[in-house]
Amino acid sequence: MSLNRSPLVRAVNVHKHFGHLEVLKGINLDVDAGQVVCLLGPSGGGKSTFLRCLNHLEKIDRGSIWIDDKPVGYRLEHNKFHEIREREVAVQRAQIGMVFQRFNLFSNRTALENVIEGPIQVLKLPAKEAHERGVQLLERVGMMNWADRYPAQLSGGQQQRVAIARSLAMNPKLILFDEPTSALDPELVGEVLGVMRGLAADGMTMIVVTHEVGFAREVADKAIFMFDGVIVEEGAPSDVFSNPTHERTKQFLSKVL
Amino acid sequence: MEELLNSQSFSGEIPIVPIRKWGRWVSAVIIVGAFVALILGLRHAQIVWGDVPKFFAYRTMINGMVVTVILACACQGLGVVLGVAIAIMRRSKNFVVSWCAWLYIYIFRGVPTLLQLYIWYNLALAFKTLGIPGLFSVSTNSVMTPFVVALLGLGLNESAYYAEIVRAGFNSVDHGQVEAASSIGMKPSQTMRRVILPQAMRVIIPPTGNDFINMLKATSLASVVAVHELLLSTSNIYAANFRIMEALMAAALWYMILVSIASIGQHFIEKKFGNDQSNPSSMSLKLSMRRSLSPRGLMSRGRRGTGGFA
């Protein structure tokens, strides 16, 4: 990297296929620290797959993904990418938060236990310190009153807020959001987006796959439209949403706006 | 309707008359009648009932009972340890390993337990000695004591079944849980220990209790390979005094007691592992007994389990 300040996330010519189906056909993307990037587009366009490649939940077939100038999922040696073991990938993933469409809270642990699991097990924080931080984070997402509830006792919006606190607890450099509000009842979407707005305002680097055009327009620094595994349009939301240049973006926006 | 609602006598509430469930009453009467007939019949049976408690407390009988408990625990223990190992092998991405585990399950589930016991019992006919050629060897007969034969026969058989139980437990854990664990940087071993196993336990524990109860009874098969467990002790007793039915009744009583104790234990273990609120159907023993034994419970079984939060 010859740049002075290289981006936090850099995806170079990322390809991915499942069997014969080519899901990603050469994605290039740079995300600077502190930026909020929203990925939009129709389902099946490869947005979620790309997001999952960023923390190596999916292996890419070609290209490279760099976070903090280090390749994700590989070790660069003698100009070759060597696959690294799952437990070494785990060390990389600890710095990348992820929030899932289906929340995926640990169902056998309370809200607070979910939040402190990573700090205690992975960061090896003392229990007391992890506990204090966990309480602070639950406070931040407005879930302190439900700290001792199990996920099954919480609404979708509440679960998703706990899930955001769980990823924050790892002090990530970056958080990936995979359609965080798509599984929520409409009246619960607002509370989750509210927490995400707060994170963006605090300068968290976020890559968000979403169908919430309003949120993207308001919060994102960069909006990206993906169709059929390629990025067809990207730019500041104000430009992209008001003056889409690509025919497919126009079609998509006319349907969702 | 207007007439009724406006009439003087109407107090605001219309009484509800429940459906009369005659079928339940008829079947209950028939069953109680049959039960009484059975008791009356047993009074005329040629069994010296006074001998049953006597045999029940025989030293031989109690020794046999102790052997039964030890054998059942040992076999179940072997079954659980091997079963978990085989279930993990079955998940392996290495084809040879997972195929091996499949074959093991296929063989040990396919051959009758009694036949497996005979095979282990007669192992010396095929192999005079056991060991690694050139390193060490021991005479088969000295290793394969009746207890070891029973342990292998029952334990390996159980492990094949148990592997399937564990596999079902692993499969019951949503893959999203594993991804969530990965996303916070947990290593595969941590994910297995902290996320998959505790959640799989909910599915694994109840059938484990059933298996143990079955194992308590299956140890009676070991009587054919000369293990002095409860059934063989019983037959030793009646071989001496020809009070066959009396001795068998005493043994039946012991098995019932062992199984009852195991059932109570199972209930508490189930409660412990099911206490995460994601499964609100777990009831206390007292409550569940009260519900199923009370006349209301008997009459309204269909309404059980509709509670709990959504």
Tab-separated table of N, CA and C in Angstrom, chain A residues 157 161 181 184-198 212 215:
chain	number	residue	atom	x	y	z
A	157	GLY	N	-36.785	-6.243	18.559
A	157	GLY	CA	-36.014	-4.999	18.633
A	157	GLY	C	-35.090	-4.985	19.831
A	161	ARG	N	-30.970	-4.909	19.901
A	161	ARG	CA	-30.185	-3.918	20.639
A	161	ARG	C	-29.144	-4.598	21.526
A	181	THR	N	-32.641	-4.822	10.511
A	181	THR	CA	-34.044	-4.531	10.854
A	181	THR	C	-35.030	-5.329	10.004
A	184	LEU	N	-37.683	-7.492	11.846
A	184	LEU	CA	-38.412	-6.817	12.927
A	184	LEU	C	-39.802	-6.366	12.487
A	185	ASP	N	-40.714	-6.340	13.446
A	185	ASP	CA	-42.013	-5.736	13.183
A	185	ASP	C	-41.786	-4.246	12.919
A	186	PRO	N	-42.591	-3.666	12.032
A	186	PRO	CA	-42.349	-2.262	11.628
A	186	PRO	C	-42.200	-1.298	12.808
A	187	GLU	N	-42.977	-1.482	13.882
A	187	GLU	CA	-42.889	-0.491	14.957
A	187	GLU	C	-41.618	-0.659	15.785
A	188	LEU	N	-40.858	-1.750	15.555
A	188	LEU	CA	-39.629	-1.962	16.322
A	188	LEU	C	-38.385	-1.515	15.564
A	189	VAL	N	-38.562	-1.214	14.267
A	189	VAL	CA	-37.415	-0.846	13.440
A	189	VAL	C	-36.755	0.415	13.985
A	190	GLY	N	-37.577	1.364	14.396
A	190	GLY	CA	-37.076	2.662	14.823
A	190	GLY	C	-36.083	2.582	15.974
A	191	GLU	N	-36.368	1.724	16.981
A	191	GLU	CA	-35.489	1.680	18.149
A	191	GLU	C	-34.093	1.176	17.782
A	192	VAL	N	-34.041	0.225	16.822
A	192	VAL	CA	-32.733	-0.299	16.410
A	192	VAL	C	-31.993	0.735	15.570
A	193	LEU	N	-32.708	1.361	14.643
A	193	LEU	CA	-32.065	2.394	13.816
A	193	LEU	C	-31.575	3.545	14.695
A	194	GLY	N	-32.343	3.824	15.765
A	194	GLY	CA	-31.927	4.883	16.686
A	194	GLY	C	-30.571	4.588	17.301
A	195	VAL	N	-30.389	3.332	17.759
A	195	VAL	CA	-29.102	2.941	18.343
A	195	VAL	C	-27.997	3.060	17.293
A	196	MET	N	-28.318	2.657	16.052
A	196	MET	CA	-27.300	2.703	14.994
A	196	MET	C	-26.924	4.147	14.648
A	197	ARG	N	-27.910	5.036	14.651
A	197	ARG	CA	-27.621	6.462	14.426
A	197	ARG	C	-26.632	6.972	15.481
A	198	GLY	N	-26.893	6.545	16.740
A	198	GLY	CA	-26.009	6.955	17.827
A	198	GLY	C	-24.579	6.489	17.597
A	212	GLU	N	-33.476	-0.036	4.357
A	212	GLU	CA	-34.013	1.207	4.906
A	212	GLU	C	-33.394	2.396	4.181
A	215	PHE	N	-32.868	5.600	6.264
A	215	PHE	CA	-31.702	5.544	7.154
A	215	PHE	C	-30.423	5.803	6.359
